[in-house]
Coordinates of N, CA and C in Angstrom, one line a residue:
M1 N -15.7 -78.7 85.5 CA -14.4 -78.1 84.9 C -14.8 -77.5 83.4
N2 N -15.5 -78.3 82.8 CA -15.9 -78.0 81.3 C -16.7 -76.8 81.4
K3 N -17.5 -76.4 82.3 CA -18.4 -75.3 82.4 C -17.4 -74.3 82.3
Y4 N -16.2 -74.2 83.2 CA -15.4 -73.0 83.4 C -14.8 -72.8 82.1
F5 N -14.4 -73.7 81.2 CA -13.7 -73.6 79.9 C -14.8 -72.9 79.0
R6 N -15.9 -73.2 79.1 CA -17.1 -72.5 78.2 C -17.1 -71.1 78.6
L7 N -16.9 -70.8 79.9 CA -17.0 -69.3 80.3 C -15.8 -68.4 79.9
V8 N -14.6 -69.3 79.6 CA -13.5 -68.5 79.4 C -13.6 -67.8 78.1
K9 N -14.3 -68.3 77.1 CA -14.6 -67.7 75.8 C -15.2 -66.4 76.0
F10 N -16.0 -66.1 77.1 CA -16.7 -64.8 77.3 C -15.8 -63.9 78.0
V11 N -14.6 -64.5 78.7 CA -13.7 -63.6 79.3 C -12.7 -63.0 78.3
I12 N -12.3 -63.9 77.2 CA -11.2 -63.5 76.4 C -11.3 -62.4 75.7
P13 N -12.5 -61.9 75.1 CA -12.6 -60.5 74.5 C -12.2 -59.4 75.5
H14 N -12.2 -59.6 76.8 CA -11.9 -58.5 77.8 C -10.9 -59.0 78.5
A15 N -9.8 -59.6 78.0 CA -8.7 -60.1 78.6 C -7.7 -58.6 78.8
W16 N -7.7 -57.7 78.1 CA -7.1 -56.6 78.2 C -7.2 -55.7 79.5
V17 N -8.7 -55.7 79.7 CA -9.1 -55.0 80.9 C -8.8 -56.0 82.1
L18 N -8.7 -57.0 82.0 CA -8.4 -58.0 83.2 C -6.8 -57.9 83.5
A19 N -6.1 -57.9 82.4 CA -4.6 -57.7 82.5 C -4.3 -56.2 83.2
L20 N -5.1 -55.3 82.8 CA -4.9 -54.0 83.4 C -5.3 -54.0 84.8
A21 N -6.3 -54.7 85.2 CA -6.7 -54.8 86.6 C -5.6 -55.8 87.4
A22 N -5.0 -56.7 86.8 CA -3.9 -57.4 87.3 C -2.8 -56.5 87.7
L23 N -2.3 -55.6 86.6 CA -1.3 -54.7 87.0 C -1.5 -53.8 88.1
C24 N -2.6 -53.2 87.9 CA -3.2 -52.5 89.1 C -3.1 -53.1 90.5
M25 N -3.4 -54.3 90.7 CA -3.4 -55.1 91.8 C -1.9 -55.3 92.3
V26 N -1.1 -55.7 91.2 CA 0.4 -55.7 91.7 C 1.0 -54.2 92.1
A27 N 0.6 -53.3 91.5 CA 1.2 -51.8 91.9 C 0.6 -51.6 93.2
G28 N -0.7 -51.6 93.4 CA -1.2 -51.4 94.8 C -0.5 -52.3 95.9
S29 N -0.3 -53.6 95.6 CA 0.4 -54.4 96.7 C 1.8 -53.8 96.6
G30 N 2.5 -53.5 95.7 CA 3.9 -53.0 95.8 C 4.0 -51.7 96.7
F31 N 3.1 -50.8 96.4 CA 3.2 -49.5 97.2 C 2.7 -49.8 98.6
G32 N 1.7 -50.8 98.9 CA 1.5 -51.1 100.1 C 2.6 -51.8 101.0
G33 N 3.3 -52.7 100.2 CA 4.4 -53.4 100.9 C 5.7 -52.2 101.2
I34 N 5.9 -51.5 100.1 CA 7.0 -50.5 100.4 C 6.7 -49.5 101.7
S35 N 5.4 -49.1 101.7 CA 5.3 -48.3 102.8 C 5.4 -48.9 104.1
F36 N 5.0 -50.3 104.3 CA 5.2 -50.9 105.5 C 6.6 -51.4 105.7
T37 N 7.3 -51.8 104.7 CA 8.7 -52.2 105.0 C 9.6 -50.9 105.3
M38 N 9.2 -49.8 105.0 CA 10.2 -48.5 105.3 C 9.7 -48.0 106.9
I39 N 8.6 -48.3 107.4 CA 8.1 -47.8 108.5 C 9.1 -48.2 109.8
I40 N 9.4 -49.7 109.9 CA 10.2 -49.9 111.1 C 11.6 -49.4 111.1
P41 N 12.3 -49.3 109.9 CA 13.8 -48.8 109.9 C 13.6 -47.2 110.3
M42 N 12.5 -46.6 109.7 CA 12.4 -45.2 110.1 C 12.1 -44.9 111.4
V43 N 11.2 -45.7 112.1 CA 10.9 -45.5 113.5 C 12.2 -45.8 114.4
D44 N 13.0 -46.6 114.0 CA 14.3 -47.0 114.7 C 15.1 -45.7 114.5
K45 N 15.2 -45.2 113.3 CA 16.1 -44.0 113.2 C 15.7 -42.8 113.8
I46 N 14.3 -42.6 113.9 CA 13.8 -41.3 114.3 C 13.6 -41.3 116.1
I47 N 12.9 -42.6 116.3 CA 12.8 -42.5 117.8 C 13.9 -42.9 118.5
A48 N 14.6 -44.0 118.2 CA 15.8 -44.7 118.9 C 17.2 -43.9 118.5
G49 N 17.0 -43.2 117.3 CA 18.4 -42.7 116.9 C 19.3 -43.6 116.2
K50 N 18.9 -44.9 116.0 CA 19.7 -45.8 115.5 C 19.9 -45.6 114.0
K51 N 21.1 -45.9 113.5 CA 21.2 -45.8 112.0 C 20.7 -47.0 111.2
I52 N 20.3 -46.8 110.0 CA 19.6 -47.9 109.3 C 20.9 -48.7 108.9
V53 N 20.7 -49.9 108.9 CA 21.6 -50.9 108.5 C 21.2 -51.8 107.5
L54 N 21.8 -52.2 106.6 CA 21.1 -53.2 105.4 C 21.8 -54.6 106.0
P55 N 21.1 -55.4 105.7 CA 21.5 -56.9 106.3 C 22.9 -57.3 105.6
A56 N 23.7 -57.8 106.3 CA 25.0 -58.2 105.8 C 24.9 -59.5 105.1
G57 N 25.7 -59.6 104.0 CA 25.7 -60.8 103.2 C 24.7 -60.8 102.0
I58 N 24.1 -59.6 102.0 CA 23.1 -59.8 100.8 C 23.6 -58.7 99.9
A59 N 23.6 -58.9 98.6 CA 24.1 -58.0 97.7 C 22.8 -56.9 97.5
V60 N 23.3 -55.8 97.7 CA 22.2 -54.6 97.6 C 22.8 -53.6 96.5
P61 N 22.0 -53.3 95.7 CA 22.1 -52.4 94.5 C 22.9 -51.0 95.0
D62 N 23.8 -50.5 94.4 CA 24.5 -49.0 95.0 C 23.5 -48.0 95.1
F63 N 22.4 -47.9 94.3 CA 21.3 -46.8 94.6 C 20.6 -47.1 96.0
I64 N 20.6 -48.2 96.2 CA 19.7 -48.3 97.6 C 20.7 -48.1 98.8
Q65 N 22.0 -48.4 98.6 CA 22.9 -48.2 99.6 C 23.1 -46.5 99.6
G66 N 23.0 -45.8 98.6 CA 23.0 -44.4 98.6 C 21.8 -43.9 99.2
I67 N 20.7 -44.4 98.9 CA 19.4 -44.0 99.7 C 19.6 -44.1 101.1
V68 N 20.0 -45.2 101.5 CA 20.1 -45.4 103.2 C 21.2 -44.6 103.8
D69 N 22.3 -44.1 103.0 CA 23.3 -43.2 103.4 C 22.8 -41.8 103.6
K70 N 22.0 -41.5 102.6 CA 21.3 -40.1 102.7 C 20.2 -40.0 103.8
V71 N 19.6 -41.2 104.0 CA 18.4 -41.2 105.0 C 19.4 -41.0 106.3
N72 N 20.4 -41.7 106.5 CA 21.0 -41.8 107.9 C 21.7 -40.4 108.1
A73 N 22.1 -39.5 107.1 CA 22.6 -38.2 107.3 C 21.5 -37.3 107.5
V74 N 20.2 -37.5 107.5 CA 19.2 -36.5 107.8 C 18.8 -36.4 109.2
P75 N 18.6 -35.2 109.8 CA 18.3 -35.1 111.2 C 16.8 -35.8 111.4
P76 N 16.6 -36.4 112.6 CA 15.5 -37.1 113.0 C 14.2 -36.3 112.7
L77 N 14.1 -35.2 113.1 CA 12.8 -34.3 113.0 C 12.4 -34.0 111.6
Q78 N 13.6 -33.9 110.7 CA 13.3 -33.3 109.3 C 13.0 -34.8 108.7
L79 N 13.5 -35.9 109.2 CA 13.1 -37.3 108.5 C 11.7 -37.5 108.8
L80 N 11.3 -37.2 110.1 CA 9.9 -37.3 110.4 C 9.1 -36.8 109.6
S81 N 9.1 -35.6 109.3 CA 8.2 -34.8 108.6 C 8.3 -35.4 107.0
S82 N 9.4 -35.5 106.5 CA 9.6 -36.2 105.2 C 8.8 -37.4 105.1
M83 N 9.2 -38.5 106.0 CA 8.5 -39.7 106.0 C 7.1 -39.7 106.1
T84 N 6.5 -38.9 107.0 CA 5.0 -38.7 106.9 C 4.5 -38.2 105.6
M85 N 5.1 -37.4 105.1 CA 4.5 -37.1 103.6 C 4.8 -38.3 102.5
I86 N 5.9 -38.9 102.7 CA 6.1 -40.0 101.7 C 5.2 -41.1 102.0
V87 N 4.9 -41.5 103.3 CA 4.0 -42.6 103.7 C 2.7 -42.3 103.3
M88 N 2.3 -41.0 103.4 CA 0.9 -40.6 103.0 C 0.9 -40.6 101.5
L89 N 1.7 -40.3 100.7 CA 1.7 -40.4 99.2 C 1.7 -41.8 98.8
L90 N 2.5 -42.6 99.4 CA 2.4 -44.2 99.0 C 1.1 -44.7 99.4
W91 N 0.6 -44.4 100.6 CA -1.0 -44.7 101.0 C -1.9 -44.4 100.0
L92 N -1.8 -43.1 99.4 CA -2.7 -42.4 98.3 C -2.4 -43.3 97.1
L93 N -1.2 -43.6 96.6 CA -1.1 -44.4 95.3 C -1.5 -45.7 95.6
K94 N -1.2 -46.3 96.8 CA -1.9 -47.6 96.9 C -3.3 -47.8 96.7
N95 N -3.9 -46.8 97.4 CA -5.4 -46.7 97.4 C -6.0 -46.5 96.0
V96 N -5.3 -45.7 95.2 CA -5.7 -45.3 93.8 C -5.7 -46.6 93.0
F97 N -4.5 -47.5 93.2 CA -4.4 -48.5 92.4 C -5.5 -49.7 92.9
V98 N -5.7 -49.6 94.1 CA -6.8 -50.6 94.7 C -8.2 -50.4 94.0
F99 N -8.3 -49.0 94.0 CA -9.7 -48.7 93.5 C -9.8 -48.9 92.0
L100 N -8.7 -48.7 91.3 CA -8.7 -48.9 89.9 C -8.8 -50.7 89.6
Q101 N -8.1 -51.3 90.4 CA -8.3 -52.7 90.2 C -9.8 -53.1 90.6
T102 N -10.4 -52.7 91.6 CA -11.6 -52.9 91.9 C -12.7 -52.5 90.8
Y103 N -12.6 -51.3 90.3 CA -13.4 -50.9 89.2 C -13.1 -51.6 88.1
L104 N -11.9 -52.1 87.6 CA -11.6 -52.8 86.3 C -12.4 -54.1 86.5
M105 N -12.1 -54.7 87.7 CA -12.6 -56.1 88.0 C -14.1 -56.1 87.7
N106 N -14.6 -55.1 88.3 CA -16.1 -55.1 88.3 C -16.6 -54.8 86.8
D107 N -16.0 -54.1 86.1 CA -16.3 -53.7 84.8 C -16.1 -55.0 83.9
V108 N -15.0 -55.7 84.2 CA -14.9 -57.0 83.4 C -16.1 -58.0 83.7
S109 N -16.4 -58.2 84.9 CA -17.6 -58.9 85.4 C -18.8 -58.6 84.7
Q110 N -19.0 -57.3 84.8 CA -20.5 -56.6 84.1 C -20.3 -57.0 82.6
R111 N -19.2 -57.0 81.9 CA -19.1 -57.1 80.5 C -19.3 -58.6 80.4
V112 N -18.8 -59.4 81.0 CA -19.1 -60.9 80.8 C -20.4 -61.4 81.0
V113 N -21.1 -60.9 82.0 CA -22.5 -61.2 82.2 C -23.2 -60.6 81.1
N114 N -23.0 -59.5 80.6 CA -23.7 -58.9 79.5 C -23.5 -59.7 78.4
D115 N -22.3 -60.3 78.1 CA -22.2 -61.2 76.8 C -22.8 -62.5 77.1
V116 N -22.8 -62.9 78.4 CA -23.8 -64.2 78.5 C -25.1 -64.1 78.3
K117 N -25.6 -62.8 78.9 CA -27.2 -62.7 78.6 C -27.4 -62.5 77.1
N118 N -26.5 -61.9 76.5 CA -26.9 -61.9 75.0 C -26.7 -63.3 74.3
A119 N -25.8 -64.0 74.8 CA -25.7 -65.3 74.2 C -27.0 -66.1 74.4
I120 N -27.4 -66.1 75.6 CA -28.6 -66.8 76.0 C -29.7 -66.2 75.2
Y121 N -29.9 -65.0 75.2 CA -31.0 -64.3 74.3 C -30.9 -64.8 72.8
R122 N -29.7 -65.0 72.3 CA -29.5 -65.4 70.9 C -30.0 -66.8 70.8
K123 N -29.6 -67.5 71.8 CA -30.0 -69.0 71.8 C -31.6 -69.1 72.0
L124 N -32.1 -68.4 72.8 CA -33.6 -68.3 72.9 C -34.3 -68.0 71.7
L125 N -33.6 -67.1 70.8 CA -34.5 -66.6 69.6 C -34.5 -67.9 68.6
T126 N -33.5 -68.8 68.7 CA -33.4 -70.0 67.9 C -34.4 -71.2 68.3
L127 N -35.0 -71.1 69.4 CA -35.8 -72.3 69.9 C -37.1 -72.1 69.3
S128 N -37.7 -73.3 69.3 CA -39.1 -73.7 68.5 C -40.1 -73.2 69.5
M129 N -41.2 -72.9 68.9 CA -42.4 -72.6 69.7 C -42.8 -73.7 70.5
D130 N -42.6 -74.9 70.3 CA -42.9 -75.9 71.2 C -42.1 -76.0 72.6
F131 N -40.9 -75.4 72.5 CA -40.1 -75.2 73.7 C -40.9 -74.2 74.7
Y132 N -41.3 -73.2 74.0 CA -42.0 -72.1 74.8 C -43.3 -72.4 75.3
S133 N -43.9 -73.3 74.6 CA -45.2 -74.0 75.1 C -45.0 -74.8 76.3
N134 N -44.0 -75.5 76.4 CA -43.5 -76.4 77.4 C -42.8 -75.8 78.7
N135 N -42.6 -74.4 78.6 CA -41.6 -73.8 79.6 C -42.2 -72.5 79.9
A136 N -42.6 -72.3 81.1 CA -43.1 -71.0 81.5 C -42.1 -69.7 81.5
T137 N -42.7 -68.8 81.0 CA -41.9 -67.4 80.7 C -41.2 -67.2 82.0
G138 N -41.9 -67.1 83.0 CA -41.2 -66.6 84.3 C -40.2 -67.6 84.7
K139 N -40.2 -68.7 84.6 CA -39.1 -70.0 84.8 C -37.9 -69.5 83.9
L140 N -38.2 -69.1 82.7 CA -37.0 -68.9 81.8 C -36.5 -67.6 82.3
M141 N -37.2 -66.5 82.6 CA -36.7 -65.2 83.0 C -35.9 -65.4 84.3
S142 N -36.5 -66.1 85.2 CA -35.8 -66.4 86.6 C -34.4 -67.1 86.3
R143 N -34.5 -68.1 85.4 CA -33.2 -68.9 85.3 C -32.2 -68.1 84.4
I144 N -32.5 -67.2 83.5 CA -31.6 -66.4 82.9 C -30.8 -65.4 83.9
T145 N -31.8 -64.7 84.6 CA -31.3 -63.8 85.7 C -30.5 -64.5 86.7
Y146 N -31.0 -65.7 87.2 CA -30.1 -66.4 88.3 C -28.8 -66.8 87.7
D147 N -28.8 -67.4 86.7 CA -27.6 -68.0 86.0 C -26.4 -66.9 85.7
A148 N -26.9 -65.8 85.1 CA -26.0 -64.5 85.0 C -25.5 -64.0 86.3
A149 N -26.2 -63.9 87.4 CA -25.7 -63.6 88.7 C -24.7 -64.7 89.2
V150 N -24.9 -65.8 89.0 CA -24.1 -66.8 89.6 C -22.7 -66.7 88.9
I151 N -22.8 -66.3 87.5 CA -21.6 -66.3 86.7 C -20.8 -65.0 87.3
R152 N -21.4 -64.1 87.5 CA -20.7 -62.8 88.0 C -20.0 -63.0 89.3

């Protein structure tokens, strides 16, 4: 556990990128959830001709009730073409945010690995010549590369 706390000091300078990645993750999940939750009521409205009904006993904001009333007033074919475009737009937005989240997380990991490698290099510069005579260069290089990859 102590090792993880030692690694946190390398992540802290990049916390803003990590926070931005988390926001992108939340936005991507939100857009994905919105597109899925609206599919079933829309299919019921378009195919079965049923009106969309909000659950009883749940306090719903007025603007949501207004949206449902407007959707119920739209003819099924027009609703189908509109919903196709909206679902595609939501899918595109979700994927943009998922891409940004993946990109930013990879960016943070590369920055942290770079900082760790620099810290190891600075430490190696302070070691005595006796240390280097007792440890093979290949072993040290392999250790640095492997440890940095494990951290990533």
